[in-house]
XYZ file of C-alpha atoms in Angstrom:
465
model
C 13.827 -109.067 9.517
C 15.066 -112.594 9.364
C 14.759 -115.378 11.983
C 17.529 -114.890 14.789
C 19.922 -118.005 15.272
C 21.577 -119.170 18.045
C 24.708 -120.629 18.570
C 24.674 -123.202 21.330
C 27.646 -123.548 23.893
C 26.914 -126.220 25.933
C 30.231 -128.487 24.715
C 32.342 -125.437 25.833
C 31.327 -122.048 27.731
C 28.406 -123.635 29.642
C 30.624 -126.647 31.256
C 33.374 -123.663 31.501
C 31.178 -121.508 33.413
C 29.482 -124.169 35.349
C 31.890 -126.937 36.109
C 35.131 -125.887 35.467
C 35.140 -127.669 32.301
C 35.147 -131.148 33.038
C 32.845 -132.831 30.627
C 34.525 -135.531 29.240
C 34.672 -136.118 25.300
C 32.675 -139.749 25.952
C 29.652 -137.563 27.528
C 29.398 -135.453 24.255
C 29.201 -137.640 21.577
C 26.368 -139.966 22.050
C 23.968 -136.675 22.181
C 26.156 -135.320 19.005
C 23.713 -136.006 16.096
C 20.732 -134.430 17.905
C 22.278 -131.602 18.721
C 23.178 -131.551 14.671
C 20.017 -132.086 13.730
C 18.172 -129.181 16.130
C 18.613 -126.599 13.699
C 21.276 -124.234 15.276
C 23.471 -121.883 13.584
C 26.655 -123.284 15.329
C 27.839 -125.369 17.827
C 30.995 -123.800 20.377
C 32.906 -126.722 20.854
C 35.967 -126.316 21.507
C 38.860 -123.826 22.453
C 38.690 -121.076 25.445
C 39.744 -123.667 28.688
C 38.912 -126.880 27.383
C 41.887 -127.446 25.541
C 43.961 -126.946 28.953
C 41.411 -128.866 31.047
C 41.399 -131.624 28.643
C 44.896 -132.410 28.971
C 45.326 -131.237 32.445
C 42.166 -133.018 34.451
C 40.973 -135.711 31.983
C 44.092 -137.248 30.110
C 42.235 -136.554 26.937
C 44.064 -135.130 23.911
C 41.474 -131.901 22.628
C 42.809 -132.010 19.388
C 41.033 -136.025 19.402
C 37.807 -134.629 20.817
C 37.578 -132.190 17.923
C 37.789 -134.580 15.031
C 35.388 -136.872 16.513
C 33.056 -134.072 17.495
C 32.989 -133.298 13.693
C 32.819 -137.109 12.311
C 29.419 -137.081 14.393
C 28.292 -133.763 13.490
C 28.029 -132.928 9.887
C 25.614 -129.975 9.446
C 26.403 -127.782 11.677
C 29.059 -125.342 11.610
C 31.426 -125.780 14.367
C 33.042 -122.821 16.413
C 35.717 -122.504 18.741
C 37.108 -119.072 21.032
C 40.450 -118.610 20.774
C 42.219 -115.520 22.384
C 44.492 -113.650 19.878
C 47.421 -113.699 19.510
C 47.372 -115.779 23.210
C 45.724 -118.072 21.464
C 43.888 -120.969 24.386
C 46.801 -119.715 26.903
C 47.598 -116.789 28.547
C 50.457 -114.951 27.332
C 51.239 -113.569 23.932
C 52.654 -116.618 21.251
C 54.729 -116.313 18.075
C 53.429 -115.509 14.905
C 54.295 -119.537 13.496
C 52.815 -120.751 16.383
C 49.624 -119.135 16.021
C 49.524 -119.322 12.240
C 49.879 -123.001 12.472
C 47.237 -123.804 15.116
C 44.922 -121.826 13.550
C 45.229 -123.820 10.215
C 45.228 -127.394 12.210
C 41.930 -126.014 14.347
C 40.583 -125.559 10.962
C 41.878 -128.869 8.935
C 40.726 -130.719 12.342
C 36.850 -129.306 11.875
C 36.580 -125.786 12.694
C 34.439 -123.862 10.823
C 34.182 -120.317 12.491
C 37.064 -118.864 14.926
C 35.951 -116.648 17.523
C 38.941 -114.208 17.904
C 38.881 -111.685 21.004
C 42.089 -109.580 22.461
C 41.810 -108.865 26.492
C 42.665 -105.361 25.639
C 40.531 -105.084 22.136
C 43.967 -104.511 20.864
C 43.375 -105.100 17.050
C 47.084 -105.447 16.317
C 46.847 -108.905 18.613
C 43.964 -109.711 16.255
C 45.685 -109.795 13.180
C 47.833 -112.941 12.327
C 44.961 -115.249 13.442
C 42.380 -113.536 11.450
C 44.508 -113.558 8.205
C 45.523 -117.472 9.090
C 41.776 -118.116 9.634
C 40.757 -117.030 6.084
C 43.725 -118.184 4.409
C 42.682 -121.870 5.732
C 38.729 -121.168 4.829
C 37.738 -120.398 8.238
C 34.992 -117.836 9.028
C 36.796 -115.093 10.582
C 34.678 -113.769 13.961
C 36.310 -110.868 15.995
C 34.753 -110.060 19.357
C 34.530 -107.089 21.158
C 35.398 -107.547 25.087
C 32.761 -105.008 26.074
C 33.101 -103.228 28.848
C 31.970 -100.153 30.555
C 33.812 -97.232 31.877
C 34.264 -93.504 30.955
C 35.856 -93.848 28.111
C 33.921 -97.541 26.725
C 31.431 -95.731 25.001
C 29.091 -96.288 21.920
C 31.195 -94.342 19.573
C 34.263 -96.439 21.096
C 32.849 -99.811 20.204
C 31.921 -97.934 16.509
C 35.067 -97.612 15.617
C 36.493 -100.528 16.698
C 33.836 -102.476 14.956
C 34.451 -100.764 11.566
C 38.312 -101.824 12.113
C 37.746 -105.140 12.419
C 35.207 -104.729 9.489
C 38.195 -103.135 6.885
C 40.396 -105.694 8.882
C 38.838 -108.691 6.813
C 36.078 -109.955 10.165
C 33.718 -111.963 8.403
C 31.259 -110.994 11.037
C 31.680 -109.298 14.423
C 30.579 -110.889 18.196
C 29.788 -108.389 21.576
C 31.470 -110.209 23.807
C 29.891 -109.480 27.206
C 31.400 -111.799 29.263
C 30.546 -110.237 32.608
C 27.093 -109.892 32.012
C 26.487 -105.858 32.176
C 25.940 -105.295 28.744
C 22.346 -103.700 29.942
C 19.328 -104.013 27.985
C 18.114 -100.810 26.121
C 22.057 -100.109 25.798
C 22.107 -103.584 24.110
C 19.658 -102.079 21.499
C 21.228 -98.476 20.997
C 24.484 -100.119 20.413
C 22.968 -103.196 18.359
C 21.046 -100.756 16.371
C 23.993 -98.507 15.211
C 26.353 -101.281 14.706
C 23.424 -102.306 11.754
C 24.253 -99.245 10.237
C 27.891 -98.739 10.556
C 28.990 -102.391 9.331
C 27.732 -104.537 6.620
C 28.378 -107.906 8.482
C 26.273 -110.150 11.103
C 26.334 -109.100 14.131
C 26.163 -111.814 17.367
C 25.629 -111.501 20.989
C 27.489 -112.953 23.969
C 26.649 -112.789 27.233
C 26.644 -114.656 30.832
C 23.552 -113.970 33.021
C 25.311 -113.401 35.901
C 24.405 -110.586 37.028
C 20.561 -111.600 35.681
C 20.058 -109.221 33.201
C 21.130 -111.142 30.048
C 17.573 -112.602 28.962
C 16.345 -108.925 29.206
C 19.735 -107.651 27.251
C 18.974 -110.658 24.830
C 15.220 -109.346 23.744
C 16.274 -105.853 22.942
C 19.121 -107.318 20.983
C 16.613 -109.378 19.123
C 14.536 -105.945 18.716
C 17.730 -104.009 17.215
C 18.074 -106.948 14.265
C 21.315 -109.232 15.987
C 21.888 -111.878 13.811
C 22.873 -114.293 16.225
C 22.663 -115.006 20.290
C 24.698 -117.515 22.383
C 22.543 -119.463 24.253
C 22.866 -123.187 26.592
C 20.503 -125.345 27.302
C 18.604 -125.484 30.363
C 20.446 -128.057 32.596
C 23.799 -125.730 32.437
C 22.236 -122.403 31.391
C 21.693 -119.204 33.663
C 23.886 -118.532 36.609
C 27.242 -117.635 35.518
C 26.954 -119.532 31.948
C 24.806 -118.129 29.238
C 20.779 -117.365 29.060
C 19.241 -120.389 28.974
C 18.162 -121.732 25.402
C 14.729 -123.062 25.634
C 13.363 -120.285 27.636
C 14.878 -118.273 25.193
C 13.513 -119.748 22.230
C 9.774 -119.631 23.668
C 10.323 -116.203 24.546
C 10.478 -114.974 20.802
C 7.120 -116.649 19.819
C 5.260 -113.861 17.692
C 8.318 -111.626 17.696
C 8.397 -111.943 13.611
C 11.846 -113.445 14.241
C 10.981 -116.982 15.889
C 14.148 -119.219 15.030
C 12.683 -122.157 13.810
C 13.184 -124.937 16.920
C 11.513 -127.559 17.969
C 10.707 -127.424 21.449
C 10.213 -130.875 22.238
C 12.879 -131.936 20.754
C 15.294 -129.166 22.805
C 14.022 -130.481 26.385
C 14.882 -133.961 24.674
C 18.620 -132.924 24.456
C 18.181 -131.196 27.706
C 17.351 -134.254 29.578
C 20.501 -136.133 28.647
C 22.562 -132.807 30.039
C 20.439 -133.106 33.297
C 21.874 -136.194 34.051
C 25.446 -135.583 33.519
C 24.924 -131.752 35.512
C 23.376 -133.896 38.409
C 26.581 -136.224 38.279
C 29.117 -134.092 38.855
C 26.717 -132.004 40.758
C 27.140 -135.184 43.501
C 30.894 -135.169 42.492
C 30.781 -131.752 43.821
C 31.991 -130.012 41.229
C 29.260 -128.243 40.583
C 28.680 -125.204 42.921
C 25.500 -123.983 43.924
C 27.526 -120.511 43.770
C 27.703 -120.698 40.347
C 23.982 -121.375 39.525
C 22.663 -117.974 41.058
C 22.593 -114.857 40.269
C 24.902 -112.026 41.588
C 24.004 -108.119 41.047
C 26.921 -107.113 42.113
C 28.655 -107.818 38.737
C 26.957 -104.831 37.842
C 28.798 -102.410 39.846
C 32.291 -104.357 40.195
C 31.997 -106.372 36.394
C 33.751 -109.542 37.963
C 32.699 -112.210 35.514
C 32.032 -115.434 37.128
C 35.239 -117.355 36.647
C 37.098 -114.228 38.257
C 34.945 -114.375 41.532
C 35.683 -118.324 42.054
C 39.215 -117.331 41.647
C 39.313 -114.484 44.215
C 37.211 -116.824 46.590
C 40.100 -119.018 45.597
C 42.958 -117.183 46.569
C 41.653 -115.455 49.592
C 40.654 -119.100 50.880
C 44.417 -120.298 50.595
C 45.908 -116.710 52.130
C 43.352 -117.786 55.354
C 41.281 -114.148 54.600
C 38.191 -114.717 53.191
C 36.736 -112.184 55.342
C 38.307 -109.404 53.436
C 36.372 -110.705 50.444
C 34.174 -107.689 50.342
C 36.995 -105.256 50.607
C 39.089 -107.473 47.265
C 35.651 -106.659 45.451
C 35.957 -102.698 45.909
C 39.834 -102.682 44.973
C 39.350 -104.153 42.316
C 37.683 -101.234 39.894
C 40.440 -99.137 41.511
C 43.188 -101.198 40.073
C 41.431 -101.410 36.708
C 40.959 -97.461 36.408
C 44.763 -97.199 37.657
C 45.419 -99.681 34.544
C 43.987 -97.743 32.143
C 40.491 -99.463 32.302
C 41.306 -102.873 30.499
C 38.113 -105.039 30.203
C 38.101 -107.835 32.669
C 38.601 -111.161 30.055
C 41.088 -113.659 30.094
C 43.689 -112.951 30.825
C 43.092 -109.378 32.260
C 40.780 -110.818 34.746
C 43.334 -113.133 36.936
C 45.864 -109.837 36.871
C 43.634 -107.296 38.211
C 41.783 -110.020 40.819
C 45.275 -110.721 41.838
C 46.857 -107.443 42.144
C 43.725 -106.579 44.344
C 44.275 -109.160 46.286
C 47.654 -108.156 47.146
C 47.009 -104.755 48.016
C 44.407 -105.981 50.277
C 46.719 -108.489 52.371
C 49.563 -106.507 52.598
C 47.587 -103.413 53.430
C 49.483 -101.081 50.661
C 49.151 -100.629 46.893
C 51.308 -102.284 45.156
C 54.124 -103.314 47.242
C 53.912 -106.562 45.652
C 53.108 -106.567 41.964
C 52.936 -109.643 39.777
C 55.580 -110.120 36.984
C 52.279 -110.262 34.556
C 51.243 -106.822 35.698
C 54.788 -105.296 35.101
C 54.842 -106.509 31.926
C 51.046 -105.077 31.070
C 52.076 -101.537 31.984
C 55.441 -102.098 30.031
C 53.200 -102.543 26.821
C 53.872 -106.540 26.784
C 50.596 -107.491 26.322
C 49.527 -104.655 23.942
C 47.960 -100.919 24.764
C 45.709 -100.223 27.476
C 42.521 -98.154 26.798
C 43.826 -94.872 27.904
C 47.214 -93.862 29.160
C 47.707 -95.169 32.651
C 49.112 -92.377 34.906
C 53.085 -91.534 35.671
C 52.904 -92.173 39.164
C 51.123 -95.374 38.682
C 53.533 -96.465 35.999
C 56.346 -95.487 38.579
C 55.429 -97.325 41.574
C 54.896 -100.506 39.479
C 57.984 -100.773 36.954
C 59.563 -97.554 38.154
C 61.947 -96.487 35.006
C 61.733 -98.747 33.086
C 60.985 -98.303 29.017
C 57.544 -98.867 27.546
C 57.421 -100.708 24.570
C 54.556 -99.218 21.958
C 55.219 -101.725 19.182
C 52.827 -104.936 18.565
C 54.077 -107.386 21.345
C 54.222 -110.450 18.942
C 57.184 -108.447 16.824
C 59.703 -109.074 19.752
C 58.941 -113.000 19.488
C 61.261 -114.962 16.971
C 59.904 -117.910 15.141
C 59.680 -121.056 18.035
C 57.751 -124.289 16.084
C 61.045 -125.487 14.653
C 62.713 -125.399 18.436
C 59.271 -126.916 20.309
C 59.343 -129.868 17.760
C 62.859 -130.673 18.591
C 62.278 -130.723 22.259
C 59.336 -133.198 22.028
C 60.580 -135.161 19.158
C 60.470 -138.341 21.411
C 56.473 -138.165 22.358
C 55.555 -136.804 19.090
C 52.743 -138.987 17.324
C 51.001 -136.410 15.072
C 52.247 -133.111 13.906
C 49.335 -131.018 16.481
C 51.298 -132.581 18.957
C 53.731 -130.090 18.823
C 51.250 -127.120 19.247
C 49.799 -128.598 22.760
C 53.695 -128.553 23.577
C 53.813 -124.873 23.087
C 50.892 -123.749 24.604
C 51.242 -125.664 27.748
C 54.616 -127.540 27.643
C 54.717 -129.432 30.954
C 50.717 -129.675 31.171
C 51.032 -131.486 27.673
C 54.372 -133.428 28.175
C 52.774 -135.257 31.246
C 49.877 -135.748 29.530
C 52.215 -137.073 26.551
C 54.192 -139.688 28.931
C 50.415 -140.594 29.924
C 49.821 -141.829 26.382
C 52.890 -143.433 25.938
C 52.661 -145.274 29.187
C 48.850 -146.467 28.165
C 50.013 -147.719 24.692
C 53.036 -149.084 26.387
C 50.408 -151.144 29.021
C 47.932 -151.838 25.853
C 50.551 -153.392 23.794
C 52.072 -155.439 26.563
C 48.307 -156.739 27.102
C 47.980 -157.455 23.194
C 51.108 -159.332 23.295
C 50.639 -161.639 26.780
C 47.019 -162.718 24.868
C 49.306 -163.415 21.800
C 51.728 -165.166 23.912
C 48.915 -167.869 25.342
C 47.508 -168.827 21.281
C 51.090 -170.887 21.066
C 52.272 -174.113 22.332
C 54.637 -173.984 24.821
């Protein structure tokens, strides 16, 4: 078998996991050739939250950050997650919209698109796969893997040989809870090997503390490629930790190739920018441990901060425990959707409510109406009359692909901005998070605004009065 790569995702999922994505694009780039020149498979850089956090929390424009990410690093391919047809947000967008960001990701320095659907919906695959090989992009699907009676082996089969005769380039198990368990990791790893002809790579957070375990017997099976961070913001709820990792496969016949020293010399740059916003607080010593319990209610990481979250501001954190248990109650009543993005925040906040108000959904959110109406594509199995009844009582489900009820919108978003716009991916920040990006647009224009002003009262002193 042939040496396993990694792909390492310390300049997205890592800071995701860890601290709520704040790493800034000035804290990435002087470390940017080194991490080029370690030998990796791929670098994830960019897409799942840190397009939203960079516009949101650091006034920095993401589509910026990308190009100079991929001026400094010129080896290695460069990967990005993006979510379907909800592309980095978290509802379903128009087939222009996501055609076109798709080809700008790309033309910007994208190499390979990570494509996942919350419901492993393959219809809400489609227009960015096609749009990612029609630009030259390698197109990854991923599997949201999750467990339940009916997420078996043969289930994730078949859906792997769909995306396969879909056009996937290669195909990624998505584990993003961290309960993908070990010797299941190799029974499904090993049949995937025989029932697709492309690579095969591993995702996983070690949450729950099982993923360096899951990771080996991957390894055993023949994966092609595992997701790994480096040590300073690896483990806890972000992904097995590379260097361990890498020492780990010594005389497995499939040692990847790195240079030890040279990892723990990246890693020490990331230890001093963890321990900085470690003292800014916004790293959580939650977040660095491990938490079994995954196992029995899969609540990835980002999901339990959120339910601490909202129970915090509703003043009942002490019904914590009891959210946790609800919670695989309201994803069997859904029809067992795997808890991803956006998935996750609905059933942790439906739980919550039926919690509080001490009955089952009296209050439902708008997003979960419009799941069970077939909105944001078709749940896993049917979910049950009366549950459909209390929730959207009788109203029609729609069984089409959600994206067909969406009319064409670029045209209409570039009008509406046409005042802030200064390069054509402006417009796509605009519809993916229109008053996130529009503030963030004034920002610019305000700073240029100041700059020039500056410029011209230093201009304004070189003459004679």
């Amino acid at each position: 078998m042939s040496k396993v790569k990694f792909t390492e995702t310390i300049l997205r999922d890592a800071h995701q996991s860890l601290m709520a994505t704040r790493m800034t694009t000035e804290e990435m780039l002087p470390i940017a050739k080194k991490l080029d020149e370690a030998g990796y498979h791929s670098l994830e850089v960019w897409g799942g939250a840190t397009f939203d956090a960079s516009l949101r929390f650091l006034n920095e424009d993401p589509w910026e950050r990308l190009r100079k990410l991929r001026k400094a690093i010129k080896n290695t391919k460069l990967q990005m997650l993006l979510r379907g047809q909800n592309l980095l947000g978290y509802k379903n967008y128009p087939d222009d919209v996501v055609e076109e960001f798709v080809k700008k990701s790309i033309y910007n320095g994208i190499d390979i698109v990570r494509i996942f659907d919350a419901l492993n919906d393959t219809r809400n695959l489609r227009t960015a796969l096609k749009a990612t090989k029609e630009a030259g992009g390698h197109a990854q699907t991923a599997i949201s893997f999750t467990t339940s009676p009916v997420h078996n082996t043969e289930y994730y089969l078949k859906l792997a040989k769909e995306m396969e005769e879909m056009g996937a380039d290669s195909i990624c198990i998505k584990d993003m809870s961290g309960i993908l368990l070990p010797y299941n990791a190799y029974d499904l790893i090993k049949k995937l090997k025989e029932t697709v002809s492309i690579p095969i790579q591993l995702h996983s957070h070690f949450t729950s503390g099982i993923a360096n375990q899951t990771y080996m017997k991957a390894v055993e099976a023949g994966v092609d490629v595992i997701d790994t961070a480096l040590s300073p913001l690896g483990n806890g709820t972000s992904q097995p930790a590379t260097e361990p990792m890498v020492a780990s496969l010594d005389g497995s016949g499939r040692e990847p190739g790195f240079d030890l020293n040279n990892l723990n010399e990246i890693a020490e740059y990331f230890r001093d920018i963890r321990d900085k916003y470690q003292e800014k607080g916004i790293l959580k010593t939650k977040v660095l441990g491990v938490d079994p319990k995954t196992l029995v209610y899969q609540v990835p990481g980002g999901m339990l901060s959120n339910l601490v979250s909202q129970l915090e501001q509703q003043g009942s954190i002490d019904k914590f425990q009891e959210v946790l248990e609800e919670v695989p109650k309201v994803r069997e009543d859904l029809g067992y959707p795997p808890l991803v993005t956006p998935m996750s925040q609905m059933v942790g906040t439906q739980a919550v409510f039926n919690v509080i108000l001490g009955e089952r959904y009296k209050m439902v959110p708008s997003e979960i109406k419009n799941y069970v109406k077939g909105l944001y594509g078709k749940p896993t199995i049917e979910i049950k009359e009366d549950i459909k009844k209390k929730i959207i009582g009788d109203e029609k489900i729609y069984t089409g692909r959600p994206a067909d009820l969406l009319e064409p919108q670029l045209e209409n978003y570039k009008d509406e901005i046409k005042e802030y716009i200064e390069q054509e991916e402006d417009v796509l920040s605009y519809a993916l998070f229109p008053q996130v990006a529009l503030k963030y647009f004034q920002y610019r224009q305000a700073e240029k605004y100041s700059i020039d002003n500056d410029l011209l009262n230093k201009e304004d002193k070189t003459y004679p009065v």
